[in-house]
Amino acid sequence: MRHRHTMGRAYFETLYKSNPDPWNFSTSEYEDQKYQATLQALPRTRYAKAIEVGCSIGVLTARLAARCESLDAVDLSPTAIEQARIACAALDNVYFHVSAAPNGLPEGPFDLIILSEVLYYLDARDLLALAGWCRAHTNSSADIILCHWLGPTNYPLSGETAARLFVSALQPCLERHSILHQQVYRLERIRLGSKEAQ
């Protein structure tokens, strides 16, 4: 049965307590390929201030850090964040936060937001609130990367529905939108317009 509301800390803590890598992020060839594609989707070589919402155990975080002057990595599971801290212990430009989206996220402004495998855990109301947060906490011409699995789930939203709803919510300030991959997972790149244009 599909969850009706945003999935909270208890759900994820149970997963990470029973399995430190419940989605095999650190060993899966599929995840490795997807992370490579995500990094290739970044249109800029370097970002001043980025945020990864739903960083899990820090596998993608460690790779993103090489492209960022400063990277805020956020997850609502304290157990996952502790693993991510260990995985990224040698990186002094990564800052970890135990927090849930859309409330309680770090302050911007950011020039890059990564939302990988996170939107479909939110119900429509919280997803729209997160889109509003993204508009309010970005620099002019910021980039947003979305990546979501397209298979069946019992999450509040499907990957495609979540992505479409999020992009639609950004329409007033959307400068460019490209779907880069649409098989098994959906990878897309968004460029927000300048604050003056909004």
PDB file of C-alpha atoms in Angstrom:
ATOM      1  CA  MET A   1       0.000   0.000   0.000  1.00  0.00           C
ATOM      2  CA  ARG A   2       1.315   3.436  -0.951  1.00  0.00           C
ATOM      3  CA  HIS A   3       2.323   5.791   1.858  1.00  0.00           C
ATOM      4  CA  ARG A   4       0.004   8.782   1.918  1.00  0.00           C
ATOM      5  CA  HIS A   5       2.229  11.248   3.742  1.00  0.00           C
ATOM      6  CA  THR A   6       5.889  12.297   3.755  1.00  0.00           C
ATOM      7  CA  MET A   7       8.063   9.493   5.081  1.00  0.00           C
ATOM      8  CA  GLY A   8       9.845  10.559   8.225  1.00  0.00           C
ATOM      9  CA  ARG A   9      12.909   9.870  10.328  1.00  0.00           C
ATOM     10  CA  ALA A  10      11.604   6.675  11.938  1.00  0.00           C
ATOM     11  CA  TYR A  11      11.254   4.937   8.568  1.00  0.00           C
ATOM     12  CA  PHE A  12      14.826   5.706   7.505  1.00  0.00           C
ATOM     13  CA  GLU A  13      16.379   5.102  10.907  1.00  0.00           C
ATOM     14  CA  THR A  14      14.846   1.618  10.947  1.00  0.00           C
ATOM     15  CA  LEU A  15      16.381   0.928   7.523  1.00  0.00           C
ATOM     16  CA  TYR A  16      19.871   2.147   8.433  1.00  0.00           C
ATOM     17  CA  LYS A  17      19.838   0.435  11.822  1.00  0.00           C
ATOM     18  CA  SER A  18      19.062  -2.906  10.165  1.00  0.00           C
ATOM     19  CA  ASN A  19      21.427  -2.419   7.200  1.00  0.00           C
ATOM     20  CA  PRO A  20      24.151   0.266   7.063  1.00  0.00           C
ATOM     21  CA  ASP A  21      23.808   0.457   3.269  1.00  0.00           C
ATOM     22  CA  PRO A  22      20.182  -0.503   2.522  1.00  0.00           C
ATOM     23  CA  TRP A  23      20.319   0.473  -1.165  1.00  0.00           C
ATOM     24  CA  ASN A  24      23.880  -0.786  -1.787  1.00  0.00           C
ATOM     25  CA  PHE A  25      25.085   2.706  -2.671  1.00  0.00           C
ATOM     26  CA  SER A  26      28.724   1.816  -2.013  1.00  0.00           C
ATOM     27  CA  THR A  27      28.819  -1.453  -3.986  1.00  0.00           C
ATOM     28  CA  SER A  28      26.184  -1.307  -6.740  1.00  0.00           C
ATOM     29  CA  GLU A  29      27.366  -0.930 -10.341  1.00  0.00           C
ATOM     30  CA  TYR A  30      24.008   0.661 -11.146  1.00  0.00           C
ATOM     31  CA  GLU A  31      24.471   3.299  -8.431  1.00  0.00           C
ATOM     32  CA  ASP A  32      28.048   3.952  -9.538  1.00  0.00           C
ATOM     33  CA  GLN A  33      26.905   4.546 -13.129  1.00  0.00           C
ATOM     34  CA  LYS A  34      24.098   6.806 -11.938  1.00  0.00           C
ATOM     35  CA  TYR A  35      26.498   8.856  -9.816  1.00  0.00           C
ATOM     36  CA  GLN A  36      28.828   9.239 -12.783  1.00  0.00           C
ATOM     37  CA  ALA A  37      25.912  10.447 -14.911  1.00  0.00           C
ATOM     38  CA  THR A  38      24.870  12.866 -12.172  1.00  0.00           C
ATOM     39  CA  LEU A  39      28.330  14.427 -12.029  1.00  0.00           C
ATOM     40  CA  GLN A  40      28.471  14.622 -15.825  1.00  0.00           C
ATOM     41  CA  ALA A  41      25.160  16.487 -15.756  1.00  0.00           C
ATOM     42  CA  LEU A  42      26.709  19.380 -13.821  1.00  0.00           C
ATOM     43  CA  PRO A  43      27.113  22.188 -16.354  1.00  0.00           C
ATOM     44  CA  ARG A  44      29.857  23.973 -14.412  1.00  0.00           C
ATOM     45  CA  THR A  45      33.279  22.771 -13.399  1.00  0.00           C
ATOM     46  CA  ARG A  46      33.063  24.344  -9.947  1.00  0.00           C
ATOM     47  CA  TYR A  47      30.394  25.594  -7.546  1.00  0.00           C
ATOM     48  CA  ALA A  48      30.859  28.019  -4.683  1.00  0.00           C
ATOM     49  CA  LYS A  49      28.125  26.701  -2.368  1.00  0.00           C
ATOM     50  CA  ALA A  50      26.120  23.534  -2.947  1.00  0.00           C
ATOM     51  CA  ILE A  51      23.636  21.428  -1.019  1.00  0.00           C
ATOM     52  CA  GLU A  52      22.830  17.735  -1.329  1.00  0.00           C
ATOM     53  CA  VAL A  53      19.445  16.940   0.187  1.00  0.00           C
ATOM     54  CA  GLY A  54      19.215  13.278   1.188  1.00  0.00           C
ATOM     55  CA  CYS A  55      22.934  12.525   1.264  1.00  0.00           C
ATOM     56  CA  SER A  56      22.480   9.090   2.879  1.00  0.00           C
ATOM     57  CA  ILE A  57      25.859   7.500   3.741  1.00  0.00           C
ATOM     58  CA  GLY A  58      27.881  10.013   1.717  1.00  0.00           C
ATOM     59  CA  VAL A  59      28.870   8.036  -1.401  1.00  0.00           C
ATOM     60  CA  LEU A  60      27.756  10.720  -3.873  1.00  0.00           C
ATOM     61  CA  THR A  61      28.715  13.400  -1.346  1.00  0.00           C
ATOM     62  CA  ALA A  62      32.396  12.471  -1.526  1.00  0.00           C
ATOM     63  CA  ARG A  63      32.346  12.798  -5.313  1.00  0.00           C
ATOM     64  CA  LEU A  64      30.405  16.066  -5.307  1.00  0.00           C
ATOM     65  CA  ALA A  65      32.840  17.627  -2.853  1.00  0.00           C
ATOM     66  CA  ALA A  66      35.542  17.709  -5.524  1.00  0.00           C
ATOM     67  CA  ARG A  67      33.364  20.114  -7.537  1.00  0.00           C
ATOM     68  CA  CYS A  68      32.364  22.437  -4.682  1.00  0.00           C
ATOM     69  CA  GLU A  69      34.075  25.045  -2.561  1.00  0.00           C
ATOM     70  CA  SER A  70      31.497  24.323   0.143  1.00  0.00           C
ATOM     71  CA  LEU A  71      28.966  21.469   0.298  1.00  0.00           C
ATOM     72  CA  ASP A  72      26.153  21.094   2.813  1.00  0.00           C
ATOM     73  CA  ALA A  73      25.108  17.430   3.058  1.00  0.00           C
ATOM     74  CA  VAL A  74      21.712  16.817   4.657  1.00  0.00           C
ATOM     75  CA  ASP A  75      19.861  13.700   5.746  1.00  0.00           C
ATOM     76  CA  LEU A  76      17.130  13.134   8.302  1.00  0.00           C
ATOM     77  CA  SER A  77      18.710   9.900   9.578  1.00  0.00           C
ATOM     78  CA  PRO A  78      21.361  10.448  12.274  1.00  0.00           C
ATOM     79  CA  THR A  79      22.677   6.944  11.603  1.00  0.00           C
ATOM     80  CA  ALA A  80      23.192   7.693   7.912  1.00  0.00           C
ATOM     81  CA  ILE A  81      24.840  11.034   8.686  1.00  0.00           C
ATOM     82  CA  GLU A  82      27.298   9.399  11.070  1.00  0.00           C
ATOM     83  CA  GLN A  83      28.358   7.004   8.316  1.00  0.00           C
ATOM     84  CA  ALA A  84      28.636   9.889   5.860  1.00  0.00           C
ATOM     85  CA  ARG A  85      30.876  11.819   8.275  1.00  0.00           C
ATOM     86  CA  ILE A  86      33.215   8.842   8.466  1.00  0.00           C
ATOM     87  CA  ALA A  87      33.225   8.350   4.689  1.00  0.00           C
ATOM     88  CA  CYS A  88      34.065  12.028   4.129  1.00  0.00           C
ATOM     89  CA  ALA A  89      36.319  12.570   7.143  1.00  0.00           C
ATOM     90  CA  ALA A  90      39.218  13.760   4.973  1.00  0.00           C
ATOM     91  CA  LEU A  91      37.108  16.443   3.271  1.00  0.00           C
ATOM     92  CA  ASP A  92      37.162  19.803   5.015  1.00  0.00           C
ATOM     93  CA  ASN A  93      34.664  21.476   2.656  1.00  0.00           C
ATOM     94  CA  VAL A  94      31.691  19.231   3.556  1.00  0.00           C
ATOM     95  CA  TYR A  95      29.288  20.176   6.362  1.00  0.00           C
ATOM     96  CA  PHE A  96      26.781  17.608   7.606  1.00  0.00           C
ATOM     97  CA  HIS A  97      23.297  18.312   8.953  1.00  0.00           C
ATOM     98  CA  VAL A  98      20.621  16.065  10.426  1.00  0.00           C
ATOM     99  CA  SER A  99      17.501  17.692   9.072  1.00  0.00           C
ATOM    100  CA  ALA A 100      14.361  16.978   7.059  1.00  0.00           C
ATOM    101  CA  ALA A 101      13.193  18.635   3.879  1.00  0.00           C
ATOM    102  CA  PRO A 102      11.564  21.050   3.423  1.00  0.00           C
ATOM    103  CA  ASN A 103      11.814  22.364   7.001  1.00  0.00           C
ATOM    104  CA  GLY A 104      15.069  23.056   8.789  1.00  0.00           C
ATOM    105  CA  LEU A 105      17.415  22.974   5.800  1.00  0.00           C
ATOM    106  CA  PRO A 106      20.616  25.064   5.954  1.00  0.00           C
ATOM    107  CA  GLU A 107      20.516  28.671   4.835  1.00  0.00           C
ATOM    108  CA  GLY A 108      21.615  29.540   1.311  1.00  0.00           C
ATOM    109  CA  PRO A 109      22.049  31.027  -1.062  1.00  0.00           C
ATOM    110  CA  PHE A 110      23.234  28.028  -3.088  1.00  0.00           C
ATOM    111  CA  ASP A 111      24.350  27.850  -6.688  1.00  0.00           C
ATOM    112  CA  LEU A 112      23.802  24.074  -6.859  1.00  0.00           C
ATOM    113  CA  ILE A 113      21.085  21.887  -5.333  1.00  0.00           C
ATOM    114  CA  ILE A 114      21.202  18.095  -5.659  1.00  0.00           C
ATOM    115  CA  LEU A 115      17.941  16.202  -5.147  1.00  0.00           C
ATOM    116  CA  SER A 116      18.832  12.590  -5.884  1.00  0.00           C
ATOM    117  CA  GLU A 117      16.324   9.879  -4.940  1.00  0.00           C
ATOM    118  CA  VAL A 118      14.547  12.129  -2.483  1.00  0.00           C
ATOM    119  CA  LEU A 119      11.466  13.844  -3.958  1.00  0.00           C
ATOM    120  CA  TYR A 120       9.186  10.807  -4.056  1.00  0.00           C
ATOM    121  CA  TYR A 121       9.487  10.344  -0.290  1.00  0.00           C
ATOM    122  CA  LEU A 122       7.586  13.628   0.100  1.00  0.00           C
ATOM    123  CA  ASP A 123       3.866  14.110  -0.246  1.00  0.00           C
ATOM    124  CA  ALA A 124       2.683  16.755  -2.721  1.00  0.00           C
ATOM    125  CA  ARG A 125       2.369  19.496  -0.083  1.00  0.00           C
ATOM    126  CA  ASP A 126       5.911  19.046   1.220  1.00  0.00           C
ATOM    127  CA  LEU A 127       7.295  18.695  -2.306  1.00  0.00           C
ATOM    128  CA  LEU A 128       5.789  22.047  -3.283  1.00  0.00           C
ATOM    129  CA  ALA A 129       7.185  23.572  -0.089  1.00  0.00           C
ATOM    130  CA  LEU A 130      10.629  22.264  -1.019  1.00  0.00           C
ATOM    131  CA  ALA A 131      10.317  23.826  -4.478  1.00  0.00           C
ATOM    132  CA  GLY A 132       9.511  27.127  -2.764  1.00  0.00           C
ATOM    133  CA  TRP A 133      12.552  26.720  -0.519  1.00  0.00           C
ATOM    134  CA  CYS A 134      14.730  26.147  -3.596  1.00  0.00           C
ATOM    135  CA  ARG A 135      13.477  29.355  -5.188  1.00  0.00           C
ATOM    136  CA  ALA A 136      14.150  31.296  -1.986  1.00  0.00           C
ATOM    137  CA  HIS A 137      17.637  29.881  -1.274  1.00  0.00           C
ATOM    138  CA  THR A 138      19.409  30.012  -4.627  1.00  0.00           C
ATOM    139  CA  ASN A 139      21.779  32.438  -6.250  1.00  0.00           C
ATOM    140  CA  SER A 140      20.952  33.911  -9.634  1.00  0.00           C
ATOM    141  CA  SER A 141      21.302  31.277 -12.359  1.00  0.00           C
ATOM    142  CA  ALA A 142      21.523  28.367  -9.926  1.00  0.00           C
ATOM    143  CA  ASP A 143      21.505  24.749 -11.100  1.00  0.00           C
ATOM    144  CA  ILE A 144      19.303  21.976  -9.706  1.00  0.00           C
ATOM    145  CA  ILE A 145      19.903  18.310 -10.487  1.00  0.00           C
ATOM    146  CA  LEU A 146      17.100  15.790 -10.046  1.00  0.00           C
ATOM    147  CA  CYS A 147      17.551  12.018 -10.243  1.00  0.00           C
ATOM    148  CA  HIS A 148      14.825   9.483  -9.423  1.00  0.00           C
ATOM    149  CA  TRP A 149      14.131   5.836 -10.047  1.00  0.00           C
ATOM    150  CA  LEU A 150      11.142   5.232 -12.324  1.00  0.00           C
ATOM    151  CA  GLY A 151      10.094   1.795 -11.057  1.00  0.00           C
ATOM    152  CA  PRO A 152       7.092   1.023  -8.838  1.00  0.00           C
ATOM    153  CA  THR A 153       7.290   1.973  -5.162  1.00  0.00           C
ATOM    154  CA  ASN A 154       5.000   2.435  -2.185  1.00  0.00           C
ATOM    155  CA  TYR A 155       6.299   5.972  -1.628  1.00  0.00           C
ATOM    156  CA  PRO A 156       3.865   8.921  -1.611  1.00  0.00           C
ATOM    157  CA  LEU A 157       4.738   9.782  -5.242  1.00  0.00           C
ATOM    158  CA  SER A 158       6.249   7.967  -8.199  1.00  0.00           C
ATOM    159  CA  GLY A 159       9.589   9.178  -9.522  1.00  0.00           C
ATOM    160  CA  GLU A 160       8.073  10.681 -12.659  1.00  0.00           C
ATOM    161  CA  THR A 161       5.140  12.293 -10.854  1.00  0.00           C
ATOM    162  CA  ALA A 162       7.432  13.821  -8.233  1.00  0.00           C
ATOM    163  CA  ALA A 163       9.798  15.220 -10.865  1.00  0.00           C
ATOM    164  CA  ARG A 164       7.000  16.658 -12.993  1.00  0.00           C
ATOM    165  CA  LEU A 165       5.328  18.289  -9.997  1.00  0.00           C
ATOM    166  CA  PHE A 166       8.601  19.797  -8.801  1.00  0.00           C
ATOM    167  CA  VAL A 167       9.521  21.212 -12.220  1.00  0.00           C
ATOM    168  CA  SER A 168       6.024  22.629 -12.638  1.00  0.00           C
ATOM    169  CA  ALA A 169       6.327  24.400  -9.282  1.00  0.00           C
ATOM    170  CA  LEU A 170       9.521  26.095 -10.501  1.00  0.00           C
ATOM    171  CA  GLN A 171       7.962  27.370 -13.743  1.00  0.00           C
ATOM    172  CA  PRO A 172       7.775  31.034 -12.714  1.00  0.00           C
ATOM    173  CA  CYS A 173      11.580  31.185 -12.450  1.00  0.00           C
ATOM    174  CA  LEU A 174      12.605  28.330 -14.744  1.00  0.00           C
ATOM    175  CA  GLU A 175      15.220  29.354 -17.298  1.00  0.00           C
ATOM    176  CA  ARG A 176      16.101  25.940 -18.758  1.00  0.00           C
ATOM    177  CA  HIS A 177      15.077  22.328 -18.171  1.00  0.00           C
ATOM    178  CA  SER A 178      16.570  19.227 -19.767  1.00  0.00           C
ATOM    179  CA  ILE A 179      15.768  15.552 -19.223  1.00  0.00           C
ATOM    180  CA  LEU A 180      19.097  13.810 -19.728  1.00  0.00           C
ATOM    181  CA  HIS A 181      18.103  10.211 -18.992  1.00  0.00           C
ATOM    182  CA  GLN A 182      14.669   8.581 -18.936  1.00  0.00           C
ATOM    183  CA  GLN A 183      15.259   4.830 -18.684  1.00  0.00           C
ATOM    184  CA  VAL A 184      15.143   3.072 -15.293  1.00  0.00           C
ATOM    185  CA  TYR A 185      15.890   6.421 -13.665  1.00  0.00           C
ATOM    186  CA  ARG A 186      15.080   9.984 -14.677  1.00  0.00           C
ATOM    187  CA  LEU A 187      17.966  12.459 -14.567  1.00  0.00           C
ATOM    188  CA  GLU A 188      17.265  16.110 -15.266  1.00  0.00           C
ATOM    189  CA  ARG A 189      18.996  19.449 -15.099  1.00  0.00           C
ATOM    190  CA  ILE A 190      17.292  22.710 -14.192  1.00  0.00           C
ATOM    191  CA  ARG A 191      18.648  26.238 -14.480  1.00  0.00           C
ATOM    192  CA  LEU A 192      16.834  28.889 -12.501  1.00  0.00           C
ATOM    193  CA  GLY A 193      16.678  32.424 -13.824  1.00  0.00           C
ATOM    194  CA  SER A 194      18.065  35.539 -12.215  1.00  0.00           C
ATOM    195  CA  LYS A 195      16.352  37.030  -9.167  1.00  0.00           C
ATOM    196  CA  GLU A 196      15.618  40.145 -11.192  1.00  0.00           C
ATOM    197  CA  ALA A 197      13.665  38.059 -13.704  1.00  0.00           C
ATOM    198  CA  GLN A 198      11.558  36.505 -10.953  1.00  0.00           C
TER     199      GLN A 198
END
